[in-house]
Each structure stands twice: as C-alpha cells, then as structure tokens.
CSV table of C-alpha atoms in Angstrom, one decimal:
chain,number,residue,atom,x,y,z
A,1,MET,CA,54.8,-14.7,31.6
A,2,ILE,CA,55.5,-14.3,27.6
A,3,LYS,CA,52.4,-13.4,25.8
A,4,PRO,CA,52.4,-15.7,23.2
A,5,GLU,CA,52.8,-14.8,19.6
A,6,VAL,CA,50.1,-14.6,17.4
A,7,CYS,CA,50.3,-14.2,13.6
A,8,VAL,CA,47.2,-12.5,11.9
A,9,LEU,CA,47.3,-12.8,8.5
A,10,LYS,CA,47.0,-9.9,5.9
A,11,THR,CA,46.6,-9.5,2.4
A,12,ASP,CA,44.9,-7.5,-0.5
A,13,GLY,CA,41.1,-7.7,0.6
A,14,ILE,CA,41.3,-9.1,4.1
A,15,ASN,CA,39.2,-6.5,6.1
A,16,CYS,CA,38.5,-8.3,9.8
A,17,ASP,CA,42.4,-8.3,10.8
A,18,MET,CA,42.2,-5.2,13.4
A,19,GLU,CA,39.1,-6.8,15.0
A,20,MET,CA,41.0,-10.2,15.0
A,21,ALA,CA,44.2,-8.8,16.4
A,22,TYR,CA,42.0,-7.1,18.9
A,23,ALA,CA,40.4,-10.6,20.2
A,24,PHE,CA,43.8,-12.0,20.8
A,25,GLU,CA,44.9,-8.9,22.5
A,26,THR,CA,42.5,-9.1,24.8
A,27,ALA,CA,43.0,-12.7,25.4
A,28,ASN,CA,46.4,-11.6,26.7
A,29,ALA,CA,48.2,-12.7,23.5
A,30,SER,CA,50.5,-10.2,21.5
A,31,ALA,CA,48.7,-10.2,18.2
A,32,GLU,CA,50.8,-9.0,15.1
A,33,ILE,CA,49.4,-8.1,11.5
A,34,VAL,CA,51.6,-9.7,9.1
A,35,HIS,CA,51.0,-9.3,5.3
A,36,VAL,CA,51.5,-12.5,3.2
A,37,ASN,CA,54.5,-10.5,1.5
A,38,GLN,CA,56.2,-10.5,4.5
A,39,LEU,CA,56.0,-14.4,4.9
A,40,ARG,CA,57.0,-14.6,0.9
A,41,ASP,CA,60.2,-12.1,1.2
A,42,LYS,CA,60.9,-14.0,4.6
A,43,THR,CA,61.4,-10.7,6.5
A,44,ARG,CA,59.0,-12.4,8.9
A,45,GLY,CA,58.1,-16.1,9.4
A,46,LEU,CA,55.5,-18.3,10.5
A,47,SER,CA,58.0,-20.0,12.7
A,48,GLU,CA,58.1,-16.8,15.1
A,49,PHE,CA,54.7,-17.2,16.1
A,50,GLN,CA,52.7,-19.6,18.4
A,51,ALA,CA,49.3,-19.5,16.5
A,52,LEU,CA,47.9,-18.2,13.0
A,53,ALA,CA,44.5,-16.5,12.5
A,54,ILE,CA,43.6,-16.0,9.0
A,55,PRO,CA,40.5,-13.2,8.9
A,56,GLY,CA,37.7,-12.8,7.3
A,57,GLY,CA,37.1,-10.4,4.0
A,58,PHE,CA,37.6,-10.8,0.2
A,59,SER,CA,41.1,-12.0,0.0
A,60,TYR,CA,42.3,-10.3,-3.9
A,61,GLY,CA,38.6,-9.8,-4.3
A,62,ASP,CA,37.3,-13.5,-4.2
A,63,ASP,CA,38.3,-13.7,-7.9
A,64,VAL,CA,37.9,-17.1,-9.1
A,65,ALA,CA,36.5,-18.1,-5.9
A,66,SER,CA,36.5,-17.0,-2.3
A,67,GLY,CA,39.8,-17.6,-0.6
A,68,LYS,CA,41.1,-19.6,-3.5
A,69,ILE,CA,44.1,-17.1,-4.6
A,70,LEU,CA,45.2,-17.1,-0.9
A,71,ALA,CA,45.3,-20.5,-0.7
A,72,ASN,CA,47.1,-21.4,-3.7
A,73,GLU,CA,49.6,-18.4,-2.9
A,74,LEU,CA,49.9,-20.2,0.9
A,75,THR,CA,50.3,-23.8,-0.4
A,76,SER,CA,52.6,-23.0,-3.4
A,77,LEU,CA,55.0,-20.4,-2.1
A,78,LEU,CA,54.8,-21.1,1.5
A,79,TYR,CA,54.4,-24.7,1.3
A,80,ASP,CA,57.3,-25.4,3.6
A,81,GLN,CA,56.1,-22.7,6.4
A,82,LEU,CA,52.7,-24.0,6.2
A,83,SER,CA,53.2,-27.5,6.4
A,84,GLU,CA,55.6,-26.9,9.4
A,85,PHE,CA,53.7,-24.8,11.4
A,86,ALA,CA,50.5,-27.2,11.3
A,87,ASP,CA,52.8,-30.2,11.9
A,88,LYS,CA,54.2,-29.0,14.9
A,89,GLY,CA,50.6,-28.7,16.7
A,90,LYS,CA,50.1,-25.0,16.8
A,91,PRO,CA,46.6,-23.9,16.6
A,92,ILE,CA,45.1,-22.3,13.1
A,93,LEU,CA,42.1,-20.3,13.5
A,94,GLY,CA,40.2,-19.1,10.1
A,95,VAL,CA,37.0,-17.3,10.3
A,96,CYS,CA,34.9,-16.6,6.9
A,97,ASN,CA,36.9,-16.0,4.3
A,98,GLY,CA,39.9,-17.6,6.6
A,99,PHE,CA,37.7,-20.7,6.6
A,100,GLN,CA,37.3,-20.7,3.0
A,101,VAL,CA,41.1,-20.4,2.7
A,102,LEU,CA,42.0,-23.4,4.9
A,103,VAL,CA,39.4,-25.6,3.2
A,104,ARG,CA,41.0,-24.5,-0.1
A,105,THR,CA,44.2,-25.6,1.1
A,106,GLY,CA,43.5,-29.0,2.3
A,107,LEU,CA,44.1,-28.0,6.1
A,108,LEU,CA,40.6,-28.6,6.5
A,109,PRO,CA,39.2,-31.1,7.3
A,110,VAL,CA,42.2,-33.7,7.1
A,111,ARG,CA,45.3,-31.7,6.8
A,112,ASN,CA,46.2,-32.8,3.4
A,113,VAL,CA,47.9,-29.7,2.3
A,114,LYS,CA,47.1,-29.2,-1.6
A,115,GLU,CA,44.5,-31.9,-1.7
A,116,GLN,CA,40.7,-30.2,-1.1
A,117,SER,CA,38.2,-32.7,0.1
A,118,VAL,CA,34.7,-30.3,0.8
A,119,THR,CA,34.2,-27.0,-0.3
A,120,LEU,CA,32.0,-23.6,0.5
A,121,SER,CA,30.6,-22.5,-2.4
A,122,GLN,CA,27.6,-19.6,-3.2
A,123,ASN,CA,24.9,-19.2,-0.9
A,124,GLU,CA,21.5,-21.0,-1.6
A,125,SER,CA,20.0,-17.8,-1.5
A,126,GLY,CA,22.3,-16.7,-4.6
A,127,ARG,CA,23.1,-13.3,-2.6
A,128,PHE,CA,25.4,-12.0,0.2
A,129,GLU,CA,24.1,-12.5,3.7
A,130,CYS,CA,24.8,-10.1,6.3
A,131,ARG,CA,23.0,-10.6,9.8
A,132,TRP,CA,22.6,-12.4,12.9
A,133,VAL,CA,22.0,-16.0,13.3
A,134,ASP,CA,22.0,-18.5,16.1
A,135,ILE,CA,24.6,-21.2,16.1
A,136,ASN,CA,24.7,-24.7,18.3
A,137,LEU,CA,28.2,-25.8,19.5
A,138,GLY,CA,28.8,-29.4,19.0
A,139,LYS,CA,30.4,-32.4,21.1
A,140,SER,CA,33.6,-32.2,19.0
A,141,ALA,CA,37.3,-32.7,18.9
A,142,CYS,CA,38.0,-28.8,18.9
A,143,LYS,CA,40.4,-28.1,21.6
A,144,PHE,CA,39.4,-24.4,22.1
A,145,ILE,CA,35.4,-24.9,22.6
A,146,ASP,CA,33.5,-25.8,25.7
A,147,SER,CA,30.9,-28.0,24.7
A,148,ASP,CA,29.0,-27.6,28.0
A,149,ASN,CA,26.4,-25.0,26.2
A,150,SER,CA,25.6,-27.6,23.5
A,151,GLU,CA,21.9,-27.3,23.8
A,152,THR,CA,21.9,-23.3,23.9
A,153,GLU,CA,21.5,-21.2,20.8
A,154,ILE,CA,24.5,-18.6,20.6
A,155,PRO,CA,24.0,-15.7,18.2
A,156,MET,CA,26.7,-14.5,16.2
A,157,GLN,CA,27.1,-12.4,13.1
A,158,ILE,CA,27.6,-14.0,9.6
A,159,ALA,CA,28.9,-11.7,6.5
A,160,HIS,CA,29.4,-14.0,3.5
A,161,GLY,CA,28.2,-14.8,0.0
A,162,GLU,CA,30.0,-18.4,-0.6
A,163,GLY,CA,29.4,-20.1,3.0
A,164,ARG,CA,27.5,-23.1,1.9
A,165,PHE,CA,29.4,-26.1,3.4
A,166,PHE,CA,29.3,-29.0,1.0
A,167,ALA,CA,30.9,-32.6,1.5
A,168,LYS,CA,30.2,-35.9,-0.4
A,169,SER,CA,28.3,-38.4,1.5
A,170,ASP,CA,31.5,-40.3,2.7
A,171,ALA,CA,33.4,-37.1,3.7
A,172,LEU,CA,30.5,-35.9,5.8
A,173,GLY,CA,30.1,-39.2,7.4
A,174,SER,CA,34.0,-38.9,8.7
A,175,LEU,CA,33.6,-35.5,9.7
A,176,GLN,CA,30.6,-37.0,11.8
A,177,ASP,CA,32.1,-40.0,13.0
A,178,ASN,CA,35.4,-38.4,14.2
A,179,LYS,CA,33.8,-35.4,15.7
A,180,GLN,CA,34.8,-32.7,13.6
A,181,VAL,CA,31.5,-30.5,13.3
A,182,VAL,CA,31.8,-28.0,15.7
A,183,PHE,CA,29.1,-25.6,15.1
A,184,ARG,CA,25.6,-25.6,13.4
A,185,TYR,CA,23.3,-23.5,12.3
A,186,ALA,CA,20.3,-23.6,14.7
A,187,ASP,CA,16.9,-24.6,13.5
A,188,GLY,CA,15.8,-22.3,11.1
A,189,ASN,CA,19.0,-20.2,10.7
A,190,ASN,CA,21.1,-21.8,8.0
A,191,PRO,CA,21.7,-18.7,6.1
A,192,ASN,CA,23.5,-20.2,3.2
A,193,GLY,CA,21.9,-23.9,2.5
A,194,SER,CA,25.1,-25.7,4.5
A,195,VAL,CA,24.8,-29.4,4.5
A,196,ASP,CA,23.8,-30.5,8.2
A,197,ASP,CA,23.4,-27.2,9.3
A,198,ILE,CA,27.6,-26.8,9.3
A,199,ALA,CA,28.9,-23.4,10.5
A,200,GLY,CA,32.3,-24.2,11.4
A,201,ILE,CA,34.5,-27.7,11.6
A,202,CYS,CA,38.1,-28.8,12.9
A,203,ASP,CA,40.5,-30.8,11.8
A,204,LYS,CA,40.9,-34.4,13.6
A,205,THR,CA,43.5,-33.0,16.3
A,206,GLY,CA,41.0,-30.2,17.3
A,207,LEU,CA,44.1,-27.9,16.5
A,208,ILE,CA,42.8,-26.3,13.3
A,209,LEU,CA,39.5,-24.7,13.3
A,210,GLY,CA,37.3,-22.9,10.7
A,211,MET,CA,34.3,-21.5,10.9
A,212,MET,CA,31.8,-18.9,9.0
A,213,PRO,CA,30.5,-16.7,11.6
A,214,HIS,CA,32.2,-14.0,13.2
A,215,PRO,CA,33.2,-14.7,17.0
A,216,GLU,CA,35.8,-11.8,16.9
A,217,ARG,CA,32.6,-9.4,16.2
A,218,SER,CA,31.4,-10.3,19.6
A,219,VAL,CA,34.0,-10.2,22.2
A,220,ALA,CA,33.6,-6.4,23.5
A,221,ALA,CA,31.9,-4.6,20.9
A,222,PHE,CA,29.0,-2.7,21.4
A,223,HIS,CA,26.1,-3.4,19.5
A,224,PRO,CA,22.6,-2.3,19.8
A,225,ASP,CA,21.2,-6.3,18.8
A,226,ARG,CA,22.2,-9.8,20.4
A,227,SER,CA,25.9,-8.9,20.7
A,228,ARG,CA,25.6,-7.9,23.9
A,229,THR,CA,23.8,-10.8,25.4
A,230,ASP,CA,26.7,-12.4,27.7
A,231,LEU,CA,26.6,-15.8,26.1
A,232,ALA,CA,27.4,-14.0,23.1
A,233,ARG,CA,30.3,-12.5,24.8
A,234,SER,CA,31.8,-15.1,27.0
A,235,THR,CA,31.7,-17.8,23.8
A,236,ALA,CA,33.4,-15.4,21.8
A,237,ASN,CA,35.8,-14.3,24.5
A,238,ALA,CA,36.4,-18.0,25.5
A,239,LEU,CA,37.2,-19.4,22.0
A,240,PHE,CA,40.0,-17.0,21.8
A,241,ASN,CA,41.4,-17.2,25.9
A,242,ASN,CA,41.6,-21.3,24.8
A,243,ILE,CA,43.4,-20.6,22.0
A,244,VAL,CA,45.7,-18.5,23.9
A,245,GLN,CA,46.1,-21.0,26.9
A,246,PHE,CA,46.7,-23.6,24.2
A,247,THR,CA,49.8,-22.1,23.5
A,248,LYS,CA,51.2,-21.4,27.3
A,249,GLU,CA,51.0,-25.1,28.0
A,250,SER,CA,52.2,-26.8,24.9
C-alpha cells in the first residue's frame, strides 16, 4: 500500500519538524517537511497531502503572541488551502507551538477559520516551563487516541512559555459536553495554570487535535528519565499510528 503523505509544516523558528517527521515515518507514513513559503508560492499544495502536522518551536520568534503570525499567514494568504484541507476531513495535528497556531486560526475548537474562541496565554508561573509532566487521557471524540488507559498517568515532556489554556465558561462547557478535552494534566502536574487542567483538545469531529505536551519526543528516543517507560512509548506511537491508519482507511 502506498504510504500516506504527511505535510510537516516548517517556518522560521519551528524547531521540532525533524522529530515530528521521524514520528510519522516510524508509523509507516511518508513525511515531508514543507516550508510555508512553498505553499505560498504554490510549488507545493496542501491538497497533495493526506495529513497535516504543525510542530513545536517558536514560529517567527513568537512575536506578538505564540503562533500568532503563522496563524495569520495561514488564515489570510493560505485560507483556501487550509479550509479545503479541513473540510475534506483530513487529520490535522498541532503540538505545542502548533497547538497555539490551531487555536489562533480558529480551527480549534470549533473549526471557524479566522474566529478565535479560546486562547493559550502566558504560563501562570511567569516563566518558560521545560520538564516532564504526567497527563491523563480523557474519553474524548478524538479519532486517534485510545482512551482505554484513561485512568493511567502517562509521562510526556512539555516546553513552552505560553501554554495556559483559557476559555470562557460557555466555551469550556461546550468542550466538556462535546467530549473535546483529549488530555488533562494529572493532579499536581499542571505546569501553566490551564483551566480544568486542559493539556489538549480536539474539534467536534475528532480529526483536528492540538496538545501542549510533545508525543514525538517519546516515540523511540532514549532518555534517562521517564520517556523509557513502555506506556509513554506505546501512547506516543499509537497516536501517530492511528493518524496514519485513518488516512489509509478514509
């Protein structure tokens, strides 16, 4: 079977693109790192790909706000490509800075491009947080997460300065009612002050996923800390495998 083509989006300041591409390659996909300028000059197009991944980093130096400039670039100069991609039900994954981008485009949580309804703001601690945390899987609408381990704490790395998820009470209620909360920080592990301990959400269809922790860092890499646990590796690998499998079946 032909391997699904995954677009791993790159621009100035994104620095987790190689790890993201590797994670998809280990899941038997063909991952290509594509610079946003290639989409702008139409030497490449999102329509050529079956999945889109926006990695972590500091796109455009996090000027204005984390992910803001890249989000504006996507919703203004690449609006047609982005909207068509989402409308066709193709998977989209945003990790860390990529999550910030998806929120600021409006794709998360309600798929209204150009209409931001929630935010990711500065960490409550007032500093950049780079460490291990434990997260729980929720029983969510996300198509790519097996929630059988919902009671188990899973270690993952975080590295962000603006990861504090905030939503007004009505928006938060909608997220909960529609089972859009995919990940929560386990008790005592919230590194940024996110409301309801939210670490990751999806849209109503479960096909667009954004998360602050970095699953691509637990796929296979050796680390003297908790990334060596079988649960961390199996959870990370399952995420990428499930996205790839979805593209094969759709």
